[in-house]
Amino acid sequence: MGAPRALLRGLLRRCPRCGEKRLFRRWFRLVERCPRCGLKFEREAGAFLGSLVLNYGVTAGLEIAYLVIVLVLTLPHPNVFALTAGAVGIAIVVPLLAYPFAKTTWTAIDLILHPEQDGPAPGRP
């Protein structure tokens, strides 16, 4: 399995190893293991701290882009309400929307960085 393929699968909310789509019971509930290949998604305690960093990075990047665009378009008299409302909206909505994508993308990164820790589910070949 190549790194680009694993990352693309993670970005699409799929299992980075086999490409399985059915990984979430609900928007925020990732299954423990891939139903097809048995990949364990949280391979150690605190394994998803990286997904929090990814989620934060996406949110911060969009916040900065929004603030720069609004300031460029409205200077010398920026609309403080628009700046504040947009920034708060981004800070609330983006992490919620990006959450499952960050989880599967981080799983792909973790699998690429530590493939030796991966193994099939008990009872699987």
CSV table of N, CA and C in Angstrom, one decimal:
chain,number,residue,atom,x,y,z
A,1,MET,N,0.9,-1.2,0.0
A,1,MET,CA,0.0,0.0,0.0
A,1,MET,C,0.9,1.2,0.0
A,2,GLY,N,0.6,2.2,-0.9
A,2,GLY,CA,1.4,3.4,-1.0
A,2,GLY,C,0.9,4.5,-0.1
A,3,ALA,N,1.7,5.4,0.3
A,3,ALA,CA,1.3,6.5,1.2
A,3,ALA,C,0.3,7.4,0.5
A,4,PRO,N,0.5,7.8,-0.7
A,4,PRO,CA,-0.6,8.6,-1.3
A,4,PRO,C,-1.9,8.0,-1.4
A,5,ARG,N,-2.0,6.7,-1.7
A,5,ARG,CA,-3.3,6.0,-1.7
A,5,ARG,C,-3.9,6.0,-0.3
A,6,ALA,N,-3.1,5.7,0.7
A,6,ALA,CA,-3.6,5.6,2.1
A,6,ALA,C,-4.1,7.0,2.5
A,7,LEU,N,-3.4,8.1,2.2
A,7,LEU,CA,-3.8,9.4,2.6
A,7,LEU,C,-5.1,9.8,1.9
A,8,LEU,N,-5.2,9.5,0.6
A,8,LEU,CA,-6.4,9.8,-0.2
A,8,LEU,C,-7.6,9.1,0.4
A,9,ARG,N,-7.4,7.8,0.8
A,9,ARG,CA,-8.5,7.1,1.4
A,9,ARG,C,-8.9,7.7,2.8
A,10,GLY,N,-7.9,8.1,3.5
A,10,GLY,CA,-8.2,8.8,4.8
A,10,GLY,C,-9.0,10.1,4.6
A,11,LEU,N,-8.5,10.9,3.6
A,11,LEU,CA,-9.2,12.1,3.3
A,11,LEU,C,-10.7,11.9,2.9
A,12,LEU,N,-11.0,10.8,2.4
A,12,LEU,CA,-12.3,10.4,1.9
A,12,LEU,C,-13.1,9.7,2.9
A,13,ARG,N,-12.7,9.6,4.2
A,13,ARG,CA,-13.3,8.9,5.3
A,13,ARG,C,-13.4,7.4,5.0
A,14,ARG,N,-12.4,6.9,4.4
A,14,ARG,CA,-12.3,5.4,4.2
A,14,ARG,C,-11.2,4.8,5.0
A,15,CYS,N,-11.2,3.5,5.1
A,15,CYS,CA,-10.1,2.8,5.7
A,15,CYS,C,-8.8,3.0,4.9
A,16,PRO,N,-7.7,3.4,5.5
A,16,PRO,CA,-6.5,3.7,4.7
A,16,PRO,C,-5.9,2.4,4.2
A,17,ARG,N,-6.2,1.2,4.8
A,17,ARG,CA,-5.6,0.0,4.3
A,17,ARG,C,-6.4,-0.6,3.2
A,18,CYS,N,-7.7,-0.7,3.3
A,18,CYS,CA,-8.5,-1.5,2.3
A,18,CYS,C,-9.5,-0.6,1.6
A,19,GLY,N,-9.8,0.6,2.0
A,19,GLY,CA,-10.7,1.5,1.3
A,19,GLY,C,-12.2,1.3,1.7
A,20,GLU,N,-12.5,0.5,2.8
A,20,GLU,CA,-13.8,0.3,3.2
A,20,GLU,C,-14.5,1.7,3.6
A,21,LYS,N,-15.8,1.8,3.2
A,21,LYS,CA,-16.5,3.1,3.4
A,21,LYS,C,-17.2,3.1,4.8
A,22,ARG,N,-17.7,2.0,5.2
A,22,ARG,CA,-18.6,2.0,6.4
A,22,ARG,C,-17.8,2.0,7.7
A,23,LEU,N,-17.2,3.1,8.1
A,23,LEU,CA,-16.4,3.2,9.3
A,23,LEU,C,-17.1,4.0,10.4
A,24,PHE,N,-18.1,4.7,10.1
A,24,PHE,CA,-18.8,5.5,11.1
A,24,PHE,C,-20.2,5.0,11.4
A,25,ARG,N,-20.5,4.8,12.7
A,25,ARG,CA,-21.9,4.5,13.0
A,25,ARG,C,-22.8,5.8,12.9
A,26,ARG,N,-22.2,6.9,13.4
A,26,ARG,CA,-22.8,8.2,13.3
A,26,ARG,C,-21.7,9.1,12.9
A,27,TRP,N,-22.0,10.4,12.7
A,27,TRP,CA,-20.9,11.4,12.3
A,27,TRP,C,-19.7,11.4,13.2
A,28,PHE,N,-20.0,11.2,14.5
A,28,PHE,CA,-18.9,11.3,15.5
A,28,PHE,C,-18.5,9.9,16.1
A,29,ARG,N,-19.0,8.8,15.6
A,29,ARG,CA,-18.8,7.5,16.2
A,29,ARG,C,-18.0,6.6,15.2
A,30,LEU,N,-16.7,6.5,15.3
A,30,LEU,CA,-15.9,5.7,14.5
A,30,LEU,C,-15.9,4.3,15.1
A,31,VAL,N,-16.1,3.3,14.2
A,31,VAL,CA,-16.0,1.9,14.7
A,31,VAL,C,-14.6,1.6,15.3
A,32,GLU,N,-14.5,0.6,16.1
A,32,GLU,CA,-13.2,0.2,16.7
A,32,GLU,C,-12.3,-0.3,15.7
A,33,ARG,N,-12.8,-1.2,14.8
A,33,ARG,CA,-12.0,-1.8,13.8
A,33,ARG,C,-12.7,-1.8,12.4
A,34,CYS,N,-11.9,-1.8,11.4
A,34,CYS,CA,-12.5,-1.8,10.0
A,34,CYS,C,-13.3,-3.1,9.8
A,35,PRO,N,-14.5,-3.0,9.4
A,35,PRO,CA,-15.3,-4.2,9.2
A,35,PRO,C,-14.8,-5.2,8.1
A,36,ARG,N,-14.0,-4.6,7.2
A,36,ARG,CA,-13.5,-5.5,6.1
A,36,ARG,C,-12.1,-6.1,6.4
A,37,CYS,N,-11.1,-5.3,6.8
A,37,CYS,CA,-9.8,-5.8,7.0
A,37,CYS,C,-9.3,-5.9,8.5
A,38,GLY,N,-10.1,-5.4,9.4
A,38,GLY,CA,-9.8,-5.5,10.8
A,38,GLY,C,-8.8,-4.5,11.4
A,39,LEU,N,-8.5,-3.5,10.6
A,39,LEU,CA,-7.5,-2.5,11.1
A,39,LEU,C,-8.1,-1.8,12.3
A,40,LYS,N,-7.3,-1.8,13.4
A,40,LYS,CA,-7.7,-1.2,14.6
A,40,LYS,C,-7.4,0.3,14.5
A,41,PHE,N,-8.4,1.2,14.7
A,41,PHE,CA,-8.2,2.6,14.5
A,41,PHE,C,-7.5,3.3,15.6
A,42,GLU,N,-7.8,3.0,16.8
A,42,GLU,CA,-7.1,3.6,17.9
A,42,GLU,C,-6.2,2.5,18.5
A,43,ARG,N,-4.9,2.5,18.0
A,43,ARG,CA,-4.0,1.5,18.3
A,43,ARG,C,-3.3,1.6,19.6
A,44,GLU,N,-3.4,2.8,20.3
A,44,GLU,CA,-2.9,3.0,21.6
A,44,GLU,C,-3.6,4.1,22.2
A,45,ALA,N,-3.5,4.3,23.6
A,45,ALA,CA,-4.2,5.3,24.3
A,45,ALA,C,-3.6,6.7,23.8
A,46,GLY,N,-4.5,7.6,23.5
A,46,GLY,CA,-4.1,8.9,23.0
A,46,GLY,C,-3.8,9.0,21.5
A,47,ALA,N,-4.1,7.9,20.8
A,47,ALA,CA,-3.7,7.8,19.4
A,47,ALA,C,-4.3,8.9,18.5
A,48,PHE,N,-5.4,9.4,18.9
A,48,PHE,CA,-6.1,10.4,18.1
A,48,PHE,C,-5.8,11.8,18.4
A,49,LEU,N,-4.8,12.1,19.2
A,49,LEU,CA,-4.4,13.4,19.4
A,49,LEU,C,-3.9,14.1,18.1
A,50,GLY,N,-3.3,13.3,17.2
A,50,GLY,CA,-2.9,13.8,15.9
A,50,GLY,C,-4.1,14.3,15.1
A,51,SER,N,-5.3,13.6,15.3
A,51,SER,CA,-6.5,14.0,14.5
A,51,SER,C,-7.0,15.4,15.1
A,52,LEU,N,-6.8,15.6,16.4
A,52,LEU,CA,-7.2,16.9,16.9
A,52,LEU,C,-6.3,18.0,16.4
A,53,VAL,N,-5.0,17.7,16.2
A,53,VAL,CA,-4.1,18.7,15.6
A,53,VAL,C,-4.5,19.0,14.2
A,54,LEU,N,-4.8,17.9,13.4
A,54,LEU,CA,-5.2,18.1,12.0
A,54,LEU,C,-6.5,19.0,12.0
A,55,ASN,N,-7.4,18.7,12.8
A,55,ASN,CA,-8.7,19.4,12.8
A,55,ASN,C,-8.4,20.9,13.2
A,56,TYR,N,-7.6,21.1,14.2
A,56,TYR,CA,-7.3,22.4,14.6
A,56,TYR,C,-6.6,23.2,13.5
A,57,GLY,N,-5.6,22.5,12.8
A,57,GLY,CA,-4.9,23.2,11.8
A,57,GLY,C,-5.8,23.6,10.6
A,58,VAL,N,-6.8,22.8,10.2
A,58,VAL,CA,-7.7,23.1,9.2
A,58,VAL,C,-8.5,24.3,9.6
A,59,THR,N,-9.0,24.3,10.9
A,59,THR,CA,-9.9,25.4,11.4
A,59,THR,C,-9.1,26.7,11.5
A,60,ALA,N,-7.9,26.6,12.0
A,60,ALA,CA,-7.0,27.8,12.1
A,60,ALA,C,-6.7,28.4,10.7
A,61,GLY,N,-6.4,27.5,9.8
A,61,GLY,CA,-6.1,28.0,8.4
A,61,GLY,C,-7.3,28.7,7.8
A,62,LEU,N,-8.5,28.1,8.0
A,62,LEU,CA,-9.7,28.8,7.4
A,62,LEU,C,-10.0,30.1,8.2
A,63,GLU,N,-9.7,30.1,9.5
A,63,GLU,CA,-9.9,31.4,10.2
A,63,GLU,C,-9.0,32.5,9.7
A,64,ILE,N,-7.8,32.2,9.5
A,64,ILE,CA,-6.8,33.1,9.1
A,64,ILE,C,-7.2,33.6,7.7
A,65,ALA,N,-7.5,32.7,6.8
A,65,ALA,CA,-7.9,33.1,5.4
A,65,ALA,C,-9.1,34.0,5.4
A,66,TYR,N,-10.1,33.6,6.2
A,66,TYR,CA,-11.3,34.4,6.3
A,66,TYR,C,-11.0,35.8,6.8
A,67,LEU,N,-10.2,35.9,7.9
A,67,LEU,CA,-9.9,37.2,8.5
A,67,LEU,C,-9.1,38.1,7.5
A,68,VAL,N,-8.2,37.5,6.8
A,68,VAL,CA,-7.4,38.2,5.8
A,68,VAL,C,-8.3,38.7,4.7
A,69,ILE,N,-9.1,37.9,4.1
A,69,ILE,CA,-10.0,38.3,3.0
A,69,ILE,C,-10.9,39.4,3.4
A,70,VAL,N,-11.6,39.2,4.6
A,70,VAL,CA,-12.5,40.3,5.0
A,70,VAL,C,-11.8,41.6,5.3
A,71,LEU,N,-10.6,41.5,5.9
A,71,LEU,CA,-9.9,42.8,6.1
A,71,LEU,C,-9.4,43.4,4.8
A,72,VAL,N,-9.0,42.6,3.9
A,72,VAL,CA,-8.5,43.2,2.6
A,72,VAL,C,-9.7,43.9,1.9
A,73,LEU,N,-10.9,43.2,2.0
A,73,LEU,CA,-12.0,43.8,1.3
A,73,LEU,C,-12.7,45.0,2.0
A,74,THR,N,-12.5,45.1,3.3
A,74,THR,CA,-13.2,46.2,4.0
A,74,THR,C,-12.3,47.3,4.5
A,75,LEU,N,-11.0,47.1,4.4
A,75,LEU,CA,-10.1,48.2,4.9
A,75,LEU,C,-10.3,49.5,4.1
A,76,PRO,N,-10.3,50.6,4.7
A,76,PRO,CA,-9.8,51.0,6.0
A,76,PRO,C,-10.9,51.0,7.1
A,77,HIS,N,-12.1,50.6,6.8
A,77,HIS,CA,-13.2,50.5,7.8
A,77,HIS,C,-13.7,49.1,7.9
A,78,PRO,N,-13.0,48.2,8.5
A,78,PRO,CA,-13.5,46.8,8.6
A,78,PRO,C,-14.8,46.7,9.4
A,79,ASN,N,-15.6,45.8,9.0
A,79,ASN,CA,-16.8,45.5,9.7
A,79,ASN,C,-16.6,44.5,10.8
A,80,VAL,N,-16.5,45.0,12.1
A,80,VAL,CA,-16.1,44.2,13.2
A,80,VAL,C,-17.2,43.1,13.4
A,81,PHE,N,-18.4,43.4,13.2
A,81,PHE,CA,-19.5,42.4,13.4
A,81,PHE,C,-19.2,41.2,12.4
A,82,ALA,N,-19.0,41.5,11.1
A,82,ALA,CA,-18.7,40.5,10.1
A,82,ALA,C,-17.5,39.7,10.5
A,83,LEU,N,-16.5,40.4,10.9
A,83,LEU,CA,-15.2,39.6,11.3
A,83,LEU,C,-15.5,38.7,12.5
A,84,THR,N,-16.2,39.2,13.5
A,84,THR,CA,-16.5,38.4,14.7
A,84,THR,C,-17.4,37.2,14.4
A,85,ALA,N,-18.5,37.5,13.7
A,85,ALA,CA,-19.6,36.5,13.4
A,85,ALA,C,-19.0,35.4,12.5
A,86,GLY,N,-18.3,35.8,11.5
A,86,GLY,CA,-17.7,34.8,10.6
A,86,GLY,C,-16.6,34.0,11.3
A,87,ALA,N,-15.8,34.6,12.1
A,87,ALA,CA,-14.8,33.8,12.8
A,87,ALA,C,-15.4,32.9,13.8
A,88,VAL,N,-16.4,33.3,14.6
A,88,VAL,CA,-17.1,32.4,15.5
A,88,VAL,C,-17.8,31.3,14.8
A,89,GLY,N,-18.4,31.6,13.7
A,89,GLY,CA,-19.1,30.5,12.9
A,89,GLY,C,-18.1,29.5,12.4
A,90,ILE,N,-17.0,30.0,11.9
A,90,ILE,CA,-15.9,29.0,11.4
A,90,ILE,C,-15.4,28.2,12.6
A,91,ALA,N,-15.2,28.8,13.7
A,91,ALA,CA,-14.7,28.1,14.9
A,91,ALA,C,-15.6,27.0,15.4
A,92,ILE,N,-16.9,27.2,15.2
A,92,ILE,CA,-17.9,26.2,15.6
A,92,ILE,C,-18.2,25.2,14.6
A,93,VAL,N,-18.4,25.6,13.3
A,93,VAL,CA,-18.8,24.7,12.3
A,93,VAL,C,-17.7,23.8,11.7
A,94,VAL,N,-16.6,24.4,11.4
A,94,VAL,CA,-15.5,23.6,10.7
A,94,VAL,C,-15.0,22.4,11.5
A,95,PRO,N,-14.7,22.6,12.8
A,95,PRO,CA,-14.3,21.4,13.6
A,95,PRO,C,-15.3,20.2,13.6
A,96,LEU,N,-16.6,20.6,13.6
A,96,LEU,CA,-17.6,19.6,13.6
A,96,LEU,C,-17.7,18.9,12.2
A,97,LEU,N,-17.6,19.6,11.2
A,97,LEU,CA,-17.6,19.0,9.8
A,97,LEU,C,-16.3,18.3,9.5
A,98,ALA,N,-15.2,18.7,10.0
A,98,ALA,CA,-13.9,18.1,9.7
A,98,ALA,C,-13.6,16.9,10.5
A,99,TYR,N,-14.3,16.7,11.6
A,99,TYR,CA,-14.0,15.7,12.6
A,99,TYR,C,-13.8,14.3,12.0
A,100,PRO,N,-14.7,13.7,11.3
A,100,PRO,CA,-14.5,12.4,10.8
A,100,PRO,C,-13.4,12.3,9.8
A,101,PHE,N,-13.2,13.3,9.0
A,101,PHE,CA,-12.1,13.3,8.0
A,101,PHE,C,-10.8,13.4,8.7
A,102,ALA,N,-10.7,14.1,9.8
A,102,ALA,CA,-9.4,14.2,10.5
A,102,ALA,C,-9.1,12.9,11.2
A,103,LYS,N,-10.1,12.2,11.7
A,103,LYS,CA,-9.9,10.9,12.3
A,103,LYS,C,-9.3,9.9,11.3
A,104,THR,N,-9.9,9.8,10.1
A,104,THR,CA,-9.5,8.8,9.2
A,104,THR,C,-8.1,9.2,8.5
A,105,THR,N,-8.0,10.5,8.3
A,105,THR,CA,-6.7,11.0,7.8
A,105,THR,C,-5.6,10.7,8.8
A,106,TRP,N,-5.8,10.9,10.0
A,106,TRP,CA,-4.8,10.6,11.0
A,106,TRP,C,-4.5,9.2,11.1
A,107,THR,N,-5.5,8.3,11.0
A,107,THR,CA,-5.3,6.9,10.9
A,107,THR,C,-4.4,6.5,9.8
A,108,ALA,N,-4.6,7.1,8.6
A,108,ALA,CA,-3.7,6.9,7.5
A,108,ALA,C,-2.3,7.3,7.8
A,109,ILE,N,-2.1,8.5,8.3
A,109,ILE,CA,-0.7,9.0,8.7
A,109,ILE,C,-0.1,8.0,9.7
A,110,ASP,N,-0.8,7.6,10.7
A,110,ASP,CA,-0.3,6.7,11.7
A,110,ASP,C,0.1,5.4,11.1
A,111,LEU,N,-0.7,4.9,10.2
A,111,LEU,CA,-0.4,3.6,9.5
A,111,LEU,C,0.8,3.7,8.7
A,112,ILE,N,1.0,4.9,8.0
A,112,ILE,CA,2.2,5.1,7.2
A,112,ILE,C,3.4,5.1,8.1
A,113,LEU,N,3.3,5.9,9.2
A,113,LEU,CA,4.5,6.1,10.0
A,113,LEU,C,4.8,4.8,10.9
A,114,HIS,N,3.8,4.0,11.2
A,114,HIS,CA,4.0,2.9,12.1
A,114,HIS,C,3.4,1.6,11.6
A,115,PRO,N,3.7,1.1,10.4
A,115,PRO,CA,3.1,0.0,9.8
A,115,PRO,C,3.3,-1.3,10.6
A,116,GLU,N,4.4,-1.4,11.3
A,116,GLU,CA,4.8,-2.6,12.0
A,116,GLU,C,3.9,-2.8,13.2
A,117,GLN,N,3.2,-1.8,13.7
A,117,GLN,CA,2.3,-1.9,14.9
A,117,GLN,C,0.9,-2.4,14.4
A,118,ASP,N,0.7,-2.5,13.1
A,118,ASP,CA,-0.6,-2.9,12.6
A,118,ASP,C,-0.7,-4.4,12.5
A,119,GLY,N,-1.8,-4.9,12.8
A,119,GLY,CA,-2.0,-6.3,12.6
A,119,GLY,C,-3.5,-6.6,12.4
A,120,PRO,N,-3.8,-7.8,11.9
A,120,PRO,CA,-5.2,-8.1,11.7
A,120,PRO,C,-5.9,-8.3,13.0
A,121,ALA,N,-7.2,-8.2,12.9
A,121,ALA,CA,-8.1,-8.4,14.1
A,121,ALA,C,-7.9,-9.8,14.5
A,122,PRO,N,-8.1,-10.1,15.8
A,122,PRO,CA,-8.0,-11.5,16.3
A,122,PRO,C,-9.0,-12.4,15.5
A,123,GLY,N,-8.5,-13.5,15.0
A,123,GLY,CA,-9.3,-14.4,14.3
A,123,GLY,C,-9.4,-14.2,12.8
A,124,ARG,N,-8.6,-13.1,12.3
A,124,ARG,CA,-8.6,-12.8,10.9
A,124,ARG,C,-7.2,-13.2,10.4
A,125,PRO,N,-7.1,-13.5,9.1
A,125,PRO,CA,-5.8,-13.9,8.5
A,125,PRO,C,-4.9,-12.7,8.4
